[in-house]
Coordinates of C-alpha atoms and ligand atoms in Angstrom, one line a residue:
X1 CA 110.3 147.0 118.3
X2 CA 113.6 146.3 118.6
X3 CA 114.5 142.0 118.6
X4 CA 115.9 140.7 121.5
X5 CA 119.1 140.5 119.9
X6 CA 119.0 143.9 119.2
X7 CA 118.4 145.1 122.8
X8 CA 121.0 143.0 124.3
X9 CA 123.8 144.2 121.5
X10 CA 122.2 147.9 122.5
X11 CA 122.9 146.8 126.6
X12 CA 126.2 145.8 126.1
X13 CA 127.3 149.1 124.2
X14 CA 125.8 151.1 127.1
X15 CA 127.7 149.1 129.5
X16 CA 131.0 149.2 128.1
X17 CA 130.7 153.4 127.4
X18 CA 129.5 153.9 131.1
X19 CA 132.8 151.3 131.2
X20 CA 134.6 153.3 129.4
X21 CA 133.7 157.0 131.0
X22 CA 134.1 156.0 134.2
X23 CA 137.7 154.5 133.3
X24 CA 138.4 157.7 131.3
X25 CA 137.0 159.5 134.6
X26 CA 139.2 158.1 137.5
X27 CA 142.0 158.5 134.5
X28 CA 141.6 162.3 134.2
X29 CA 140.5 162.7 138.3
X30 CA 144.0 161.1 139.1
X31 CA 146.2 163.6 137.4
X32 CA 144.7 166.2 139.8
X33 CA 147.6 167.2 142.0
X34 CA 146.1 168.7 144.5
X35 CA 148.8 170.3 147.6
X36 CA 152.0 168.9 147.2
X37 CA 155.9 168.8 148.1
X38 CA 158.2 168.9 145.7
X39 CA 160.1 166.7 147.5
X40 CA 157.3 163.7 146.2
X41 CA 157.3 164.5 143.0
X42 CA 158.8 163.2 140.0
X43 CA 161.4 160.4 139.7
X44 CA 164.5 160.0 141.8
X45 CA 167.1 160.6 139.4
X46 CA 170.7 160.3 140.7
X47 CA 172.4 160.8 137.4
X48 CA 175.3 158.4 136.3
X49 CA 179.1 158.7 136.6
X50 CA 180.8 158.9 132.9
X51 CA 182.6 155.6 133.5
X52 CA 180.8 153.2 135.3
X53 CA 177.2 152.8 135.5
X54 CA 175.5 153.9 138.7
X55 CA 176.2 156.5 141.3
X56 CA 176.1 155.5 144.8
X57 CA 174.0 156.6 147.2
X58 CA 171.7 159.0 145.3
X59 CA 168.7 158.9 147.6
X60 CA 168.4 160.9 150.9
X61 CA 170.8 160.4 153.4
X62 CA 170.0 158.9 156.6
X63 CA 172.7 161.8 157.7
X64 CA 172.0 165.9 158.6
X65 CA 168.7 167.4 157.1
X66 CA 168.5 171.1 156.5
X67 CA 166.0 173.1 155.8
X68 CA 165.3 175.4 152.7
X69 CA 164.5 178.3 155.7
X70 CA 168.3 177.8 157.3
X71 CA 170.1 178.0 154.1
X72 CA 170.6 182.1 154.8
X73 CA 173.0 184.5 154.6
X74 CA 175.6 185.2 157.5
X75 CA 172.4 186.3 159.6
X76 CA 175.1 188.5 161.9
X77 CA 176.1 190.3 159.0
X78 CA 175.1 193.8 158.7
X79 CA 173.6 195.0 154.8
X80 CA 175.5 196.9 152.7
X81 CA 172.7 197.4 150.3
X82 CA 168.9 197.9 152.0
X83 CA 166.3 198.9 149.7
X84 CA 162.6 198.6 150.5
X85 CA 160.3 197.2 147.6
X86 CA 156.8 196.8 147.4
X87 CA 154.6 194.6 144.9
X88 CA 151.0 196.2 143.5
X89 CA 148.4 195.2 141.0
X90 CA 147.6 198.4 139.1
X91 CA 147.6 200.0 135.7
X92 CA 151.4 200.3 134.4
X93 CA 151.7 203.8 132.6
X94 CA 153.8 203.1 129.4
X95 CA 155.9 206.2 128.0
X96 CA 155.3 206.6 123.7
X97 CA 152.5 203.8 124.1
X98 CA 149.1 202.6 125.8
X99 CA 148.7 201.8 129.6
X100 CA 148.2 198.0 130.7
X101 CA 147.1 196.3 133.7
X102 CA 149.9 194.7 135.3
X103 CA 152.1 194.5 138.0
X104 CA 154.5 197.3 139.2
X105 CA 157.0 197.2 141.8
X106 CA 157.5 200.7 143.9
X107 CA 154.7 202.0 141.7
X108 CA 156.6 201.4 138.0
X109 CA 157.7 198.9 135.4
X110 CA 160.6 197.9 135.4
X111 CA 161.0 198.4 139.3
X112 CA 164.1 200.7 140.3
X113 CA 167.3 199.1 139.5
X114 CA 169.1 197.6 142.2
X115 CA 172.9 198.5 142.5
X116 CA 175.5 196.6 144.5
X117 CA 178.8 196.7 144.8
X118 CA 181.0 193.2 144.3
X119 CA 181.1 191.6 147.9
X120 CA 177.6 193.6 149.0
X121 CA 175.5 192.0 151.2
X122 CA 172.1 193.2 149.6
X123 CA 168.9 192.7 151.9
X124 CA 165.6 193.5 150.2
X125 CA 162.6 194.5 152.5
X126 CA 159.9 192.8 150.0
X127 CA 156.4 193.8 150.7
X128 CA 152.8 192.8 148.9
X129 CA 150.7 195.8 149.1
X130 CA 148.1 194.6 146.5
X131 CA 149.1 191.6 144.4
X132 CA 146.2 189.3 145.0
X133 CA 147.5 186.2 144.0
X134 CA 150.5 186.6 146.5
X135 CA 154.2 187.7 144.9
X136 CA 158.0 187.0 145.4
X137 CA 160.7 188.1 144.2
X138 CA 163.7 185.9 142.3
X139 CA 167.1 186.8 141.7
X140 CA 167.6 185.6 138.4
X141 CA 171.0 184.8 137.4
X142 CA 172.5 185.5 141.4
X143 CA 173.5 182.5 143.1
X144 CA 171.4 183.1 146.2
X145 CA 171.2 181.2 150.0
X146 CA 168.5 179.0 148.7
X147 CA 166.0 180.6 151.5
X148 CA 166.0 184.0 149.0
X149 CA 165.0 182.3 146.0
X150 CA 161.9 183.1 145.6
X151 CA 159.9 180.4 144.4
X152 CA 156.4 180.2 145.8
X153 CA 156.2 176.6 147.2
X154 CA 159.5 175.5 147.7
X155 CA 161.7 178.4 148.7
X156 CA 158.8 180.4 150.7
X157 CA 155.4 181.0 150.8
X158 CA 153.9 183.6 148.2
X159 CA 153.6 186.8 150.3
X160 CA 150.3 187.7 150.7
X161 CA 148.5 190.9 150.4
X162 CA 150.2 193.3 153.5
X163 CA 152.7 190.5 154.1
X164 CA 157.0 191.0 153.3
X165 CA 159.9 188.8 153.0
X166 CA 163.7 189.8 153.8
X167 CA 165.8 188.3 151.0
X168 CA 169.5 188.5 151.8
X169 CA 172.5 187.9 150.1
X170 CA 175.8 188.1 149.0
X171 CA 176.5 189.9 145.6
X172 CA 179.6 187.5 144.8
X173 CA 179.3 187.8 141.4
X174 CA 179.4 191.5 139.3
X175 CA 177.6 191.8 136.4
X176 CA 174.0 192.2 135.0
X177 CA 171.3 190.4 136.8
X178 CA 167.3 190.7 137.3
X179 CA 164.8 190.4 139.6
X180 CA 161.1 189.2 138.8
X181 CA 158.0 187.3 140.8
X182 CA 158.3 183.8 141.3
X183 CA 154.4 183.2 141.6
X184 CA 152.3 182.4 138.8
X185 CA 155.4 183.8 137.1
X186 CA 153.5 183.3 133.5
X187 CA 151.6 186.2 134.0
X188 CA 153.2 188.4 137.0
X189 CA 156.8 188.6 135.1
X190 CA 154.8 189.3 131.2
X191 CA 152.7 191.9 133.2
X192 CA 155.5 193.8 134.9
X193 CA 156.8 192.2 138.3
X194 CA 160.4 192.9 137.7
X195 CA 163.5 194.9 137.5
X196 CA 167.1 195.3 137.1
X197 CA 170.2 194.5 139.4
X198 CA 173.6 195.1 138.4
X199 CA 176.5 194.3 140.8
X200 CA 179.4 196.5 140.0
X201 CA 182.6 195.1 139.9
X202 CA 184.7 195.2 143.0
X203 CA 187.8 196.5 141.4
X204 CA 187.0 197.8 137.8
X205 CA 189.1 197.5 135.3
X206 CA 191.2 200.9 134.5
X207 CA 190.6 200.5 131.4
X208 CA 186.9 200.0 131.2
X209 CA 184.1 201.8 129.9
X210 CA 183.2 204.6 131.6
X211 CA 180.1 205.1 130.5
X212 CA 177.3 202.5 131.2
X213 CA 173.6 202.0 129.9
X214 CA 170.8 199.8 131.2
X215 CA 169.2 198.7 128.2
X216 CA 165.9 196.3 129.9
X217 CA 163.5 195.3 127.6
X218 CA 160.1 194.1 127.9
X219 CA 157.1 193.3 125.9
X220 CA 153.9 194.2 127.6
X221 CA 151.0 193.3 125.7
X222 CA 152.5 193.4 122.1
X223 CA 154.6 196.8 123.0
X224 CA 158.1 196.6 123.0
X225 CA 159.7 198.4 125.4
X226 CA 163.2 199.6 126.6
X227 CA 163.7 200.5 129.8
X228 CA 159.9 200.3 130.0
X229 CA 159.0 202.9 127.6
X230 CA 157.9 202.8 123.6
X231 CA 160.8 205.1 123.0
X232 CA 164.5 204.7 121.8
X233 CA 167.4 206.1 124.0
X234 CA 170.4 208.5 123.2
X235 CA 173.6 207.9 125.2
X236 CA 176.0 210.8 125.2
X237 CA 179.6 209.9 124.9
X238 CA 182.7 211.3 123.7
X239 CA 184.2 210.2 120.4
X240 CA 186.0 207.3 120.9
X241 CA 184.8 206.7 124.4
X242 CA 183.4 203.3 125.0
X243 CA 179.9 202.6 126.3
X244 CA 179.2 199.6 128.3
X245 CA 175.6 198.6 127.5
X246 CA 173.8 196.0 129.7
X247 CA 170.8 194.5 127.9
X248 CA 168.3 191.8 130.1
X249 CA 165.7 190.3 127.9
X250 CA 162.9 189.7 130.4
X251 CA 160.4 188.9 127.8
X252 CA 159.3 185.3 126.7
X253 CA 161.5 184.8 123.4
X254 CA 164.5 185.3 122.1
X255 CA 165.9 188.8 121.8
X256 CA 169.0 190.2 119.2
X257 CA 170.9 192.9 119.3
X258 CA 173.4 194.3 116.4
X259 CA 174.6 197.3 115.1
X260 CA 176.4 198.7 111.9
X261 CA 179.2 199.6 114.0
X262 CA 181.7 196.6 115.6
X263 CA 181.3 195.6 119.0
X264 CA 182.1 193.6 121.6
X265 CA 180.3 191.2 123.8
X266 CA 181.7 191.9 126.9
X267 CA 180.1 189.3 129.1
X268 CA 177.1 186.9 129.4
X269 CA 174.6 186.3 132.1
X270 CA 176.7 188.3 133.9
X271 CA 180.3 186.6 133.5
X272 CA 182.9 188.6 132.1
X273 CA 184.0 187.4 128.1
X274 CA 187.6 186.3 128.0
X275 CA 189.6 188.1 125.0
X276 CA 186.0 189.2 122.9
X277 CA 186.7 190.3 119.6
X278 CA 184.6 192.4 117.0
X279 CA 181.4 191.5 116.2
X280 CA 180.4 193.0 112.4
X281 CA 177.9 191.8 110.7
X282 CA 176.4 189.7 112.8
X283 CA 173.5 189.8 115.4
X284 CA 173.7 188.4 118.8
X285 CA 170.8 186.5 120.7
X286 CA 170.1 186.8 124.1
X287 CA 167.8 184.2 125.1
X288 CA 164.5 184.7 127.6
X289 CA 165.9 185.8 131.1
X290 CA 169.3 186.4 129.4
X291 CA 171.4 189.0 130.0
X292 CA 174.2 190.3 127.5
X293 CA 177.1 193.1 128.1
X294 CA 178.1 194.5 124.9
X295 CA 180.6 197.4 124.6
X296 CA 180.4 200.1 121.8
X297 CA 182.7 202.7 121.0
X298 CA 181.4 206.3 120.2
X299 CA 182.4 207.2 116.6
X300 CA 184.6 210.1 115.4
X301 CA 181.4 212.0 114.4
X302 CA 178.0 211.9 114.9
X303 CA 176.8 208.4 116.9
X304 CA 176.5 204.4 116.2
X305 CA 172.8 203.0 116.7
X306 CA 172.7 200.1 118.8
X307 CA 169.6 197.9 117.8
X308 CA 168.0 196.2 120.8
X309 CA 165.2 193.5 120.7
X310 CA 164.4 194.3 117.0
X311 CA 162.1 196.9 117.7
X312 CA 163.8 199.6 120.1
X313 CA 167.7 200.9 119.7
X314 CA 169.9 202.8 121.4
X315 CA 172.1 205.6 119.9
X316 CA 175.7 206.3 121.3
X317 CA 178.0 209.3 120.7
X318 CA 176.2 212.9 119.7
X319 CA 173.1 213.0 121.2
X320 CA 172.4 215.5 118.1
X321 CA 173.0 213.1 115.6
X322 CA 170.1 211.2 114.0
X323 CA 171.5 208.0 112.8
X324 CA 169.7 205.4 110.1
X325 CA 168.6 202.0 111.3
X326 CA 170.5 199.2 110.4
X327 CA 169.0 195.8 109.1
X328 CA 169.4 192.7 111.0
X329 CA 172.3 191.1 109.8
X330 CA 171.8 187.2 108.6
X331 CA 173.9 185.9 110.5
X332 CA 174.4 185.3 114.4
X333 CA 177.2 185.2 116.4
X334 CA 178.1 182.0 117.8
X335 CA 179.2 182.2 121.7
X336 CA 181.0 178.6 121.1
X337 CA 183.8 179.6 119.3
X338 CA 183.5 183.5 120.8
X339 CA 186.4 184.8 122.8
X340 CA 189.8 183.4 124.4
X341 CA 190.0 180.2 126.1
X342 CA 191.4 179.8 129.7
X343 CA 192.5 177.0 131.5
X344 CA 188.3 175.4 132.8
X345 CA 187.7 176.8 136.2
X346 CA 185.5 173.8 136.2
X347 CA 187.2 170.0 136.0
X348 CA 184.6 168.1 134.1
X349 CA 187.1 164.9 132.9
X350 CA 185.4 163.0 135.6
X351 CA 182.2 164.2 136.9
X352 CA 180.2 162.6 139.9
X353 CA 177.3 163.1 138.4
X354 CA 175.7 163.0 134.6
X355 CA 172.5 164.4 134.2
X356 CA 170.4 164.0 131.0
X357 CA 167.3 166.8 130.2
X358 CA 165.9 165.6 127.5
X359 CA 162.9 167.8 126.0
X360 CA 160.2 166.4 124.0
X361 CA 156.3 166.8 123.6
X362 CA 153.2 164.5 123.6
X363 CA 149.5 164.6 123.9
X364 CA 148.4 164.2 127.7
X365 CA 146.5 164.9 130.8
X366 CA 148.7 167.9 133.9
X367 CA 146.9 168.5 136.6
X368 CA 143.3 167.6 134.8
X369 CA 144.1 169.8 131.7
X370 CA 144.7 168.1 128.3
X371 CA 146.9 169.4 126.0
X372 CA 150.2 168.9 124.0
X373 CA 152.9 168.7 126.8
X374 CA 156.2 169.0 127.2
X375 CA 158.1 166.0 128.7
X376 CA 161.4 166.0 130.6
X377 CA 163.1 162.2 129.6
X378 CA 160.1 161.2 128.4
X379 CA 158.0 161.7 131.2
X380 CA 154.7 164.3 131.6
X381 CA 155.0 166.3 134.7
X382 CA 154.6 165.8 137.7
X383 CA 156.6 162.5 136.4
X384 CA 159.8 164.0 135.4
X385 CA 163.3 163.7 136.7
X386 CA 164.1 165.0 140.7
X387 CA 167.8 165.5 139.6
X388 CA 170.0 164.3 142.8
X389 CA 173.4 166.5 143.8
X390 CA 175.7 166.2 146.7
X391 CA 177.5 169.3 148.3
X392 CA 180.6 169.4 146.2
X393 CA 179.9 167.3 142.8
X394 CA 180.7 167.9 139.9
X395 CA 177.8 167.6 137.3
X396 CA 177.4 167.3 133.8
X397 CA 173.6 167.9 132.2
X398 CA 172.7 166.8 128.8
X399 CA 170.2 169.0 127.1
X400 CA 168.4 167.6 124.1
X401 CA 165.8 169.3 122.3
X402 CA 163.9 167.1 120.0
X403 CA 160.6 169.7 119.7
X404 CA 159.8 172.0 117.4
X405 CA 160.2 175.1 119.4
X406 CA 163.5 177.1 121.4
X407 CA 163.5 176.6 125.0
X408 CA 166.1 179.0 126.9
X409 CA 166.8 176.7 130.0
X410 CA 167.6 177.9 133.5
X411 CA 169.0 176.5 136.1
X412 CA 168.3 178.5 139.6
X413 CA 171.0 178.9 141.9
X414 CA 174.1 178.3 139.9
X415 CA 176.1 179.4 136.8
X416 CA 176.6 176.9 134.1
X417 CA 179.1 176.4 131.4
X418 CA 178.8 175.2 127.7
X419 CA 181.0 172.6 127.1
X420 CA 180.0 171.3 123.6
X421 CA 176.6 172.0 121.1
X422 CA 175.7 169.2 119.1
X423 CA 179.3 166.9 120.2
X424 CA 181.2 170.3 119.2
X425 CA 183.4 171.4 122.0
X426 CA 183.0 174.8 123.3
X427 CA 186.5 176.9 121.6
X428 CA 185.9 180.5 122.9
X429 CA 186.6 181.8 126.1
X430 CA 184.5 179.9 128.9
X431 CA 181.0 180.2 128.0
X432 CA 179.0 181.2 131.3
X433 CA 175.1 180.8 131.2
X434 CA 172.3 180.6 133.3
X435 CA 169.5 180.9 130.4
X436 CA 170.7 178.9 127.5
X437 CA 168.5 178.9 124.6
X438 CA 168.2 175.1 122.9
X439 CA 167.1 175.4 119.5
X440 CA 165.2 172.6 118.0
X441 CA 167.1 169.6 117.6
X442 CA 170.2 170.7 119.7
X443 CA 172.1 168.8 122.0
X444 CA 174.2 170.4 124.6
X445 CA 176.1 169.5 127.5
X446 CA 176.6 171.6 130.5
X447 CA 178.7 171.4 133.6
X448 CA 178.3 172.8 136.6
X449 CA 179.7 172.9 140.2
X450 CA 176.9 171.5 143.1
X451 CA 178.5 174.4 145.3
X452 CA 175.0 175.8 146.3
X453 CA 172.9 173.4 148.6
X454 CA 169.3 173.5 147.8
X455 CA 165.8 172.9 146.2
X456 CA 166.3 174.8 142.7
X457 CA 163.8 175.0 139.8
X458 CA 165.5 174.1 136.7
X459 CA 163.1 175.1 134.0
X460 CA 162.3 176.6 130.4
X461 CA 162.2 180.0 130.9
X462 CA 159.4 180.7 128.3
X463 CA 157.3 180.8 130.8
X464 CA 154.0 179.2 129.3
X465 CA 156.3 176.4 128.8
X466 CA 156.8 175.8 132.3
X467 CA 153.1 176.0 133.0
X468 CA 152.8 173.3 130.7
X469 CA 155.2 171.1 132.4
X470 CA 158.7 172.2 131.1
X471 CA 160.1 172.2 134.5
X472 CA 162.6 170.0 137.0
X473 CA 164.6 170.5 140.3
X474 CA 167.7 169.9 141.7
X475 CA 167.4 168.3 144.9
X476 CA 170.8 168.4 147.2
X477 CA 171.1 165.9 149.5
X478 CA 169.6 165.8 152.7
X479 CA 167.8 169.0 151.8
X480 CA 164.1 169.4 152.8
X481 CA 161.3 172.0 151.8
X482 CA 157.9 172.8 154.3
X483 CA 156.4 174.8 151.3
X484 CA 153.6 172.8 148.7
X485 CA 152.3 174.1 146.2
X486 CA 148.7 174.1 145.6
X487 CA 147.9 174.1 149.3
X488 CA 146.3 176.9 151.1
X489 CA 149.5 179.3 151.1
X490 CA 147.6 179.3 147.2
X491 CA 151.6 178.6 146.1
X492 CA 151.7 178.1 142.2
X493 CA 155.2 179.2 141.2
X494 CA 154.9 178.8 137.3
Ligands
CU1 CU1 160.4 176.2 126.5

């Protein structure tokens, strides 16, 4: 029989675990989200000027309020581009390897590539006919009206199973883009939501390629596609003639591309290079949700094998020609120094606004789940930075990666440029971006014009990484959002 002693020690034990679970308890209960607005979340964060401390008035305006839902298109406007496509949850058929369930758009994946002329309005007809957990679509890389986003819960609501969306806008910018879902992105975009859109230039250059290729690749399951097949390509083109390939790494990692024969990177994300020069014997990375133009010249005989995402390439010249695989060169080409400068289309001496994004990782509790988290300035979600922009300011962001893994960054709704890597100044010709890979222990700083007003995601797009809390917005003043997420639209847009 135990003493009295005994039994009082063994009372007070009981009472302070009971303590301690129920502590532990309302703890774990509280980190449940359940619905909410964006517009709650995460910490004001009205950046600082360069010189002086503060910003002034960073908060909501008592002024105008707009809505996500008016920030449209010229609704008078008549489309220059109309194409109609539909969402389903079926088996994807995968040419040279095995079929998957996934997602397809207009029955395949990739979807059909969208084309557009420079100056296009483009209006998409977007309809779910089978994608239970609802769908969007995104316009990655196109600086849309905010209202054709697509992000589930604070652009729109997830279309639902025989609903559609109109997305409208203005194809300003040529170059290589793509299109993917925008709900539980994670695992609709790795299964197959998504396709290509490339906006021709309004007035090419004479002098320009003549010959283009779409090069999309895409892992599904662990089979590395191009242009959604297990299969390498052959592009016919005349010796000499020059081949203007456009590669878009949807997958979840970082892609390279390099060849035995010199070429030129003729634009990123979509923006023309200034001046490129040769690229031998080097590789070039194209982060996740990156896009990279690179321009290859048929040789005098036979073809040049251009090597795309390490497992798939694409030959150029004589379609008869078998030509030996080349091995990954060592080295990579660094878009810093790549290129011409120009006079900055961008004056950053004095920006209204300085932003840092800094990326770390620590044990926690999102949304009821423990794990190892990814913190923005320190902070787990849904604690991290609501970045604060008026119409017409000039921002600087300060990326910092102090974790152990890449994270290509996006910013929705707006291209940015690299001004320096680790206090290094950018030396090329202007470095345009709108997924920017940040290796481990990098620092970069970013500018970009608040031109766009808003409610944009601003996230890692390694997608698991923005499930696991790698994700911010910029917030324009005076902006406002009716979407949640987590409420009974079932809006979850990582
Ligand atoms: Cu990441």
């Amino acid at each position: 029989m135990p003493s009295p002693r005994e039994l009082a020690c063994r009372v007070a034990i009981a009472v302070l675990t009971a303590g301690a679970l129920l502590a532990g308890g309302i703890g774990w209960a509280s980190t449940f989200l359940g619905e909410y607005s964006v517009m709650d979340m995460g910490q004001l964060d009205s950046g600082h000027s360069h010189g002086s401390g503060g910003v002034a008035g960073g908060a909501s305006s008592p002024g105008r309020s707009v809505a996500v839902g008016a920030l449209v298109a010229d609704p008078l406007r008549a489309p220059d581009v109309r194409v109609r496509l539909t969402a389903s949850q079926q088996t994807i058929e995968i040419p040279g390897g095995h079929a998957i369930e996934g997602y397809a758009v207009n029955g395949t994946s990739p979807g059909p590539t969208i084309r557009a002329r420079q100056g296009d309005l483009v209006e998409v007809v977007f309809t779910n006919d089978s994608v239970t957990a609802g769908a969007t679509l995104h316009w990655h890389g196109v600086d849309v009206p905010n209202a054709a986003d697509g992000v589930a819960g604070v652009t729109q609501d997830a279309v639902p199973v025989g609903g559609s969306y109109v997305y409208r806008f203005v194809a300003d910018d040529a170059g290589t883009y793509w299109y993917h879902s925008h709900q539980v992105s994670h695992e609709q975009v790795e299964r197959g939501l998504l396709g290509a859109l490339v906006v021709e230039p309004s007035d090419p250059p004479s002098d320009g390629p003549e010959t283009e290729a779409l090069a999309l690749l895409h892992v599904y399951g662990s089979q590395h596609t191009l242009n959604g097949k297990v299969q390498d390509e052959h592009v016919a083109a005349a010796p000499g003639s020059a081949v203007r390939v456009r590669v878009i790494n949807t997958d979840q990692g970082t892609a390279s591309v390099w060849s035995a024969a010199p070429f030129r990177v003729a634009a990123t994300d979509g923006h023309e290079v200034n001046g490129p020069g040769p690229v031998e014997d080097h590789a070039v990375l194209i982060p996740a949700g990156g896009r990279l133009d690179v321009v290859l010249e048929a040789p005098a005989e036979g073809a040049a094998r251009l090597h795309v995402g390490g497992a798939r390439s694409i030959s150029i010249g004589d379609p008869a020609a078998t030509v030996t695989p080349a091995r990954q060169p060592a080295g990579t080409l660094d878009l810093l120094a790549y290129g011409t400068p120009v006079p900055p289309a961008l004056d950053v001496q004095s920006p209204d606004r300085v932003f840092d994004y800094s990326i770390g990782r620590r044990w926690g509790v999102i949304n009821g789940r423990p794990g190892n988290f990814w913190t923005i300035n320190g902070q787990l979600f849904p604690d991290v930075p609501m970045f604060h922009v008026r119409e017409g300011d000039v921002v600087v962001m300060r990326i910092v990666n102090g974790t152990g893994e890449v994270h290509p960054m996006h910013l929705h709704g707006h291209h940015v440029v690299v001004l320096s890597r680790d206090g290094v100044p950018a030396s090329g010709s202007p470095w345009w971006v709108d997924s920017l890979d940040v290796h481990p222990g990098e620092s970069y700083e970013i500018a970009f014009a608040a031109d766009n007003p808003g409610i944009w995601s601003d996230h890692c797009h390694t997608l698991p990484h923005a499930v696991d809390g790698l994700i911010a917005h910029l917030m324009y003043e005076g902006v406002t959002t009716r979407f949640t997420i987590n409420g009974t639209a079932g809006n979850q847009p990582e």
